[in-house]
Amino acid sequence: MEKLGDEVRESLEAIIGGPVRHQDLRRLGLADHDVQRLLRNKALQRSHRRYIDGGLEEWSATIRCAQSAHPRSVISHFTAAGLCGLRIWNDQPRDDHPPETAVWLTCLPDARRRNQKRDDVVLRRAGLTAADLQRLDGLLLTSDARTTIDLARELPIDQAVVTVDHALARSVTRAEIELVLRRQRRWPGVQRARAAVAVADPRSESALESFARVRFLQAGLPLPVLQAQFWDGRQWMGERVDFWWPEFRTVAEADGLAKFEAPTPAQRRRLLRRAHERDQRLADRDLELVHFGWEDAVLKADELVARLRAAFARGKRRTGTEPTWRTTSPDDPALWPIVTAPDHPLYA
C-alpha cells in the first residue's frame, strides 16, 4: 500500500471497505501488478471476482463479495443462521443438496435469474417482504423467523427442530414463525417445516436434546416432559433433567461431550464427581435413569429406544413413593434455561 501514490492510496482506502471490481481498481490508477502485490501483502483479498479490504475476517469478506456479485440479493438460509448465531446441526449432508458451507443468498423471482447451486454459492429465487429482512453489521439478511423456516423447509425434521428450538429460545416468537409459514403455505417443503414447528420446544438446551426428542417421537415413545425438577423433601433440587416420563418414573439425560470438558484433569474429575452425585440424588427419588450421547442418538437410535422401553418397564414395577416434580412453561421465557449461541453454529 505504501508504494502507491498518496492520492491513489487514499482513494483505495475509501472504497475497499466494500467489495469492488477489478475495473474499479483500474479506474483508480492501479496496474495489474499493483493489485497482485496488494493481494500478496494481504492489503486486499479476492472472492467471487470482487476485491475487498484484506483486514476483514475471511468468511465475512467472502459473504460480502458473494452478495455483491448477485445484486439485490439477501443473505439467507445457512449463512444467515451462522451470522445470527442460530444453531444448526446436519449430520449427513446429501450429495444432491447444496452445501451449507456455501454462501446462501435469496433474491426476488426474475425471468433473467435462475436458481444456482454451486459449491461456493447457492442462489434461491423466492418472495421477500419487508418483515422478512433485517440488517446486521451493514449486511442485509433474512430475519431470524424467515431464516428458521427456510432451513426447516430444507432439512429433515430431526435436524430442523434443532434450529426451531433454538430460534424460539433466543429471538423468535411462535406468532412470527406462524406468519412466515402462512406466507409460504404453497412453497416446497412447507409441510415439513410445519411439522418441525409443531414439535418445537424452546426449553431444549442443546442440539442433542432437540435431535433426540424427535427421534423418540419417531420411534413411537410418549412425549416426555422437558426440564423437570424434583422435590427432595426440603426443597426443590437445583438440577433439572432433560427428559422425564412421569408415567414410567424414567429420566433420560443427553450427555454431550462438552458437559465434561475442562482445562485440567482435576477440574474434569470434579465435573464427573458432581455428575455422579447428581445421579445419586435422582436415584434417591426412586427413578430409572438413562444416559445417552450423540453416538447413541444418531448411530444407535434403535438401541437407545430399546434401553428406554426397558427402563419404562422397570419404572412401572417400582412401588416406592412417587416423586414430586414440576416443570417450566414453554410459554414463559423467564422460566426457560439460559440458551446461548454455540461457538460454531453449524456444528453445535
C-alpha positions as CSV (number, residue, x, y, z in Angstrom):
1,M,0.0,0.0,0.0
2,E,2.9,2.4,0.8
3,K,4.2,2.1,-2.8
4,L,1.1,3.7,-4.1
5,G,0.8,7.4,-4.6
6,D,-0.9,9.3,-1.8
7,E,-3.9,10.2,-3.9
8,V,-4.4,6.6,-5.2
9,R,-3.9,5.1,-1.7
10,E,-6.5,7.5,-0.1
11,S,-8.9,6.7,-2.9
12,L,-8.4,3.0,-2.5
13,E,-8.8,3.1,1.3
14,A,-12.1,4.9,0.7
15,I,-13.6,2.2,-1.3
16,I,-12.2,-1.2,-0.2
17,G,-14.4,-1.4,2.9
18,G,-17.0,-2.8,0.5
19,P,-16.5,-5.2,-2.5
20,V,-15.1,-3.6,-5.7
21,R,-14.5,-5.0,-9.1
22,H,-11.1,-5.1,-10.9
23,Q,-12.2,-2.3,-13.3
24,D,-12.9,-0.1,-10.2
25,L,-9.3,-0.6,-9.1
26,R,-8.1,0.2,-12.6
27,R,-10.0,3.5,-12.6
28,L,-8.1,4.5,-9.5
29,G,-4.9,4.1,-11.4
30,L,-3.8,0.7,-10.1
31,A,-2.0,-1.5,-12.6
32,D,-2.4,-5.3,-12.5
33,H,1.0,-5.7,-10.8
34,D,-0.2,-3.3,-8.1
35,V,-3.3,-5.4,-7.5
36,Q,-1.3,-8.6,-7.3
37,R,1.2,-7.1,-4.9
38,L,-1.7,-5.9,-2.6
39,L,-3.1,-9.4,-2.7
40,R,0.2,-10.9,-1.7
41,N,0.7,-8.4,1.1
42,K,-2.9,-9.1,2.2
43,A,-3.9,-5.5,1.9
44,L,-6.6,-6.8,-0.4
45,Q,-8.4,-10.2,-0.6
46,R,-10.4,-11.5,-3.6
47,S,-13.5,-13.6,-3.7
48,H,-16.3,-14.0,-6.3
49,R,-14.4,-11.8,-8.7
50,R,-14.5,-8.9,-6.2
51,Y,-11.8,-7.3,-4.1
52,I,-12.2,-6.1,-0.5
53,D,-10.1,-5.0,2.5
54,G,-7.6,-7.7,3.4
55,G,-8.1,-6.8,7.1
56,L,-11.6,-8.2,7.1
57,E,-12.3,-11.7,8.6
58,E,-12.1,-14.1,5.6
59,W,-15.7,-15.5,5.9
60,S,-17.2,-12.1,6.3
61,A,-15.3,-10.9,3.3
62,T,-16.5,-13.9,1.3
63,I,-20.1,-13.3,2.2
64,R,-19.9,-9.6,1.3
65,C,-18.2,-10.3,-2.1
66,A,-20.7,-13.1,-2.9
67,Q,-23.7,-10.8,-2.2
68,S,-22.1,-8.0,-4.3
69,A,-21.7,-10.4,-7.2
70,H,-25.5,-11.0,-7.1
71,P,-27.2,-7.6,-6.9
72,R,-30.4,-7.2,-5.0
73,S,-29.8,-10.5,-3.2
74,V,-30.3,-11.1,0.6
75,I,-28.1,-13.4,2.7
76,S,-30.3,-16.3,3.8
77,H,-30.5,-19.9,5.0
78,F,-27.4,-21.4,6.5
79,T,-25.3,-18.3,6.0
80,A,-27.9,-16.0,7.7
81,A,-28.2,-18.5,10.6
82,G,-24.4,-18.6,11.0
83,L,-24.2,-14.8,11.2
84,C,-27.1,-14.6,13.7
85,G,-25.8,-17.4,15.9
86,L,-28.8,-19.7,15.2
87,R,-28.0,-23.3,16.0
88,I,-27.7,-25.7,13.0
89,W,-26.9,-29.4,13.1
90,N,-26.6,-31.5,10.0
91,D,-25.1,-35.0,10.5
92,Q,-25.4,-36.3,6.9
93,P,-25.3,-33.7,4.2
94,R,-26.8,-35.1,1.0
95,D,-24.9,-35.2,-2.3
96,D,-27.9,-33.9,-4.2
97,H,-28.3,-30.9,-1.8
98,P,-26.1,-27.8,-1.9
99,P,-23.5,-27.5,0.9
100,E,-24.4,-25.3,3.8
101,T,-20.8,-24.1,3.8
102,A,-21.5,-22.2,0.6
103,V,-22.8,-18.6,0.8
104,W,-26.6,-18.8,0.6
105,L,-28.5,-16.0,-0.9
106,T,-32.1,-15.3,-1.8
107,C,-33.4,-12.8,-4.4
108,L,-36.8,-11.9,-5.8
109,P,-38.0,-14.0,-8.7
110,D,-36.7,-12.6,-12.0
111,A,-37.0,-14.0,-15.5
112,R,-33.3,-13.3,-16.1
113,R,-32.2,-15.2,-13.0
114,R,-32.2,-18.9,-12.2
115,N,-31.6,-20.8,-9.0
116,Q,-27.9,-21.5,-8.6
117,K,-26.3,-24.4,-6.7
118,R,-22.6,-24.4,-6.6
119,D,-20.0,-25.3,-4.0
120,D,-19.3,-21.7,-3.2
121,V,-22.7,-20.0,-3.6
122,V,-26.3,-21.0,-3.6
123,L,-28.9,-18.5,-5.0
124,R,-32.6,-19.1,-4.4
125,R,-35.4,-17.1,-6.1
126,A,-38.3,-16.6,-3.7
127,G,-40.6,-13.9,-2.4
128,L,-39.4,-11.5,0.2
129,T,-41.3,-8.9,2.2
130,A,-40.0,-6.1,4.5
131,A,-40.9,-8.3,7.5
132,D,-38.5,-11.0,6.1
133,L,-35.5,-8.7,6.3
134,Q,-33.0,-7.4,8.9
135,R,-29.7,-5.6,8.9
136,L,-26.6,-6.9,10.8
137,D,-23.2,-5.1,10.7
138,G,-24.2,-3.4,7.4
139,L,-25.4,-6.7,5.8
140,L,-28.9,-7.3,4.5
141,L,-30.1,-10.7,5.5
142,T,-33.3,-12.6,6.2
143,S,-34.9,-12.2,9.6
144,D,-34.4,-14.9,12.2
145,A,-38.0,-16.1,11.7
146,R,-37.6,-16.3,7.9
147,T,-34.2,-18.0,8.2
148,T,-35.6,-20.5,10.6
149,I,-38.5,-21.5,8.3
150,D,-36.3,-21.5,5.2
151,L,-34.0,-24.0,7.0
152,A,-36.9,-26.1,8.3
153,R,-38.1,-26.5,4.7
154,E,-34.6,-27.6,3.6
155,L,-33.7,-30.0,6.5
156,P,-35.1,-33.3,7.7
157,I,-37.4,-32.8,10.7
158,D,-35.0,-34.1,13.3
159,Q,-32.4,-31.6,12.2
160,A,-34.9,-28.8,11.5
161,V,-36.2,-28.9,15.1
162,V,-32.6,-28.2,16.4
163,T,-32.9,-24.7,14.7
164,V,-36.5,-24.1,15.5
165,D,-36.0,-24.9,19.2
166,H,-33.0,-22.5,19.4
167,A,-34.7,-19.7,17.5
168,L,-37.7,-19.8,19.8
169,A,-35.5,-19.8,22.8
170,R,-33.4,-16.8,21.6
171,S,-35.1,-14.4,19.3
172,V,-38.3,-15.5,17.6
173,T,-41.9,-15.9,18.7
174,R,-44.3,-18.5,17.6
175,A,-46.5,-15.8,16.1
176,E,-43.6,-14.6,13.9
177,I,-42.9,-18.1,12.7
178,E,-46.6,-18.8,12.0
179,L,-46.7,-15.6,9.9
180,V,-43.8,-16.8,7.8
181,L,-45.5,-20.2,7.4
182,R,-48.7,-18.6,6.2
183,R,-46.8,-16.6,3.6
184,Q,-45.0,-19.7,2.4
185,R,-48.1,-22.0,2.6
186,R,-47.6,-23.3,-1.0
187,W,-43.8,-23.4,-1.0
188,P,-41.7,-26.6,-1.4
189,G,-41.0,-28.2,2.0
190,V,-43.5,-26.1,4.0
191,Q,-45.3,-29.2,5.4
192,R,-42.0,-30.5,6.7
193,A,-41.4,-27.0,8.3
194,R,-44.9,-27.1,9.9
195,A,-44.2,-30.5,11.4
196,A,-40.9,-29.2,12.9
197,V,-42.6,-26.1,14.4
198,A,-45.4,-28.3,15.8
199,V,-43.0,-30.3,17.9
200,A,-40.5,-27.5,18.7
201,D,-39.9,-26.5,22.3
202,P,-37.7,-23.6,23.4
203,R,-36.8,-25.4,26.6
204,S,-34.3,-27.7,24.8
205,E,-30.8,-26.7,25.9
206,S,-28.8,-28.3,23.2
207,A,-28.8,-29.7,19.7
208,L,-28.6,-33.2,21.1
209,E,-31.7,-32.7,23.2
210,S,-33.7,-31.4,20.2
211,F,-32.5,-34.1,17.8
212,A,-33.1,-36.9,20.3
213,R,-36.6,-35.7,21.2
214,V,-37.7,-36.0,17.6
215,R,-36.1,-39.5,17.3
216,F,-38.1,-40.6,20.4
217,L,-41.3,-39.4,18.8
218,Q,-40.5,-41.1,15.5
219,A,-39.9,-44.3,17.4
220,G,-43.4,-44.1,19.0
221,L,-42.3,-43.2,22.5
222,P,-44.6,-41.0,24.6
223,L,-43.9,-37.3,24.6
224,P,-41.5,-36.5,27.5
225,V,-41.7,-33.6,29.9
226,L,-38.7,-31.3,29.5
227,Q,-36.7,-29.6,32.2
228,A,-38.4,-31.3,35.1
229,Q,-37.3,-30.5,38.7
230,F,-37.8,-32.7,41.8
231,W,-38.6,-32.1,45.4
232,D,-36.1,-33.7,47.8
233,G,-38.3,-33.4,50.9
234,R,-37.0,-30.0,52.0
235,Q,-36.5,-28.0,48.8
236,W,-36.6,-28.2,45.0
237,M,-33.4,-29.8,43.7
238,G,-31.2,-27.4,41.8
239,E,-30.8,-29.6,38.8
240,R,-33.4,-30.0,36.0
241,V,-33.5,-33.2,33.9
242,D,-33.6,-33.2,30.2
243,F,-36.4,-35.7,29.7
244,W,-38.9,-37.0,32.2
245,W,-41.7,-39.6,31.7
246,P,-43.7,-39.5,34.9
247,E,-45.9,-42.4,34.0
248,F,-42.8,-44.6,33.8
249,R,-40.8,-42.9,36.5
250,T,-37.9,-42.6,34.0
251,V,-35.4,-39.8,33.4
252,A,-33.2,-39.5,30.3
253,E,-30.1,-37.3,30.2
254,A,-28.5,-36.1,27.0
255,D,-24.8,-36.0,27.7
256,G,-22.8,-34.1,25.0
257,L,-19.0,-34.3,25.4
258,A,-18.9,-30.6,26.2
259,K,-20.6,-31.3,29.5
260,F,-17.3,-32.8,30.8
261,E,-14.8,-30.6,29.1
262,A,-12.4,-28.8,31.4
263,P,-8.9,-27.3,31.1
264,T,-7.3,-29.6,33.7
265,P,-7.7,-33.2,34.9
266,A,-8.6,-32.0,38.4
267,Q,-11.5,-29.9,37.0
268,R,-12.7,-32.8,34.9
269,R,-12.7,-35.1,37.9
270,R,-14.8,-32.5,39.8
271,L,-17.3,-32.4,36.9
272,L,-17.5,-36.2,36.9
273,R,-17.9,-36.3,40.7
274,R,-20.7,-33.7,40.5
275,A,-22.4,-35.7,37.8
276,H,-22.2,-38.9,40.0
277,E,-23.6,-37.0,43.0
278,R,-26.4,-35.7,40.8
279,D,-27.3,-39.2,39.6
280,Q,-27.4,-40.4,43.2
281,R,-29.8,-37.6,44.2
282,L,-32.1,-38.6,41.3
283,A,-31.8,-42.3,42.2
284,D,-32.9,-41.4,45.8
285,R,-36.2,-40.3,44.2
286,D,-36.7,-44.0,43.2
287,L,-36.3,-43.2,39.4
288,E,-35.0,-45.0,36.4
289,L,-32.1,-43.1,34.8
290,V,-30.8,-43.4,31.3
291,H,-27.8,-41.5,29.9
292,F,-27.0,-41.2,26.2
293,G,-24.8,-39.2,23.9
294,W,-24.6,-38.2,20.2
295,E,-23.5,-41.7,19.1
296,D,-26.5,-43.3,20.7
297,A,-29.0,-40.8,19.2
298,V,-27.5,-40.8,15.7
299,L,-25.9,-44.2,15.1
300,K,-27.7,-46.4,17.7
301,A,-31.1,-44.9,17.9
302,D,-32.9,-48.3,17.9
303,E,-30.7,-49.5,20.8
304,L,-31.4,-46.3,22.7
305,V,-35.1,-46.7,22.2
306,A,-34.9,-50.3,23.4
307,R,-33.0,-49.1,26.5
308,L,-35.7,-46.6,27.2
309,R,-38.5,-49.1,26.8
310,A,-36.7,-51.4,29.2
311,A,-36.4,-48.6,31.7
312,F,-40.1,-47.8,31.3
313,A,-40.9,-51.4,32.1
314,R,-38.7,-51.3,35.2
315,G,-40.2,-48.0,36.3
316,K,-43.7,-49.3,36.0
317,R,-42.8,-52.0,38.5
318,R,-41.4,-49.6,41.1
319,T,-43.5,-49.4,44.2
320,G,-41.8,-46.5,46.1
321,T,-43.4,-43.2,46.8
322,E,-43.9,-41.3,43.5
323,P,-41.7,-38.3,43.3
324,T,-43.0,-34.7,43.5
325,W,-41.9,-32.7,40.4
326,R,-42.6,-29.6,38.4
327,T,-41.6,-28.2,35.1
328,T,-41.1,-24.9,33.4
329,S,-43.7,-23.4,31.0
330,P,-42.9,-23.4,27.3
331,D,-44.8,-20.1,27.1
332,D,-42.9,-18.3,29.8
333,P,-39.4,-17.2,28.6
334,A,-38.5,-16.1,32.1
335,L,-38.5,-19.7,33.3
336,W,-36.5,-21.2,30.4
337,P,-33.0,-22.4,30.8
338,I,-30.3,-20.0,29.6
339,V,-29.5,-20.9,26.0
340,T,-26.5,-19.2,24.4
341,A,-25.3,-19.1,20.8
342,P,-22.9,-22.0,20.1
343,D,-19.2,-21.3,19.3
344,H,-19.8,-22.7,15.8
345,P,-23.4,-22.6,14.8
346,L,-23.0,-25.2,12.0
347,Y,-21.9,-27.9,14.3
348,A,-23.2,-27.1,17.8
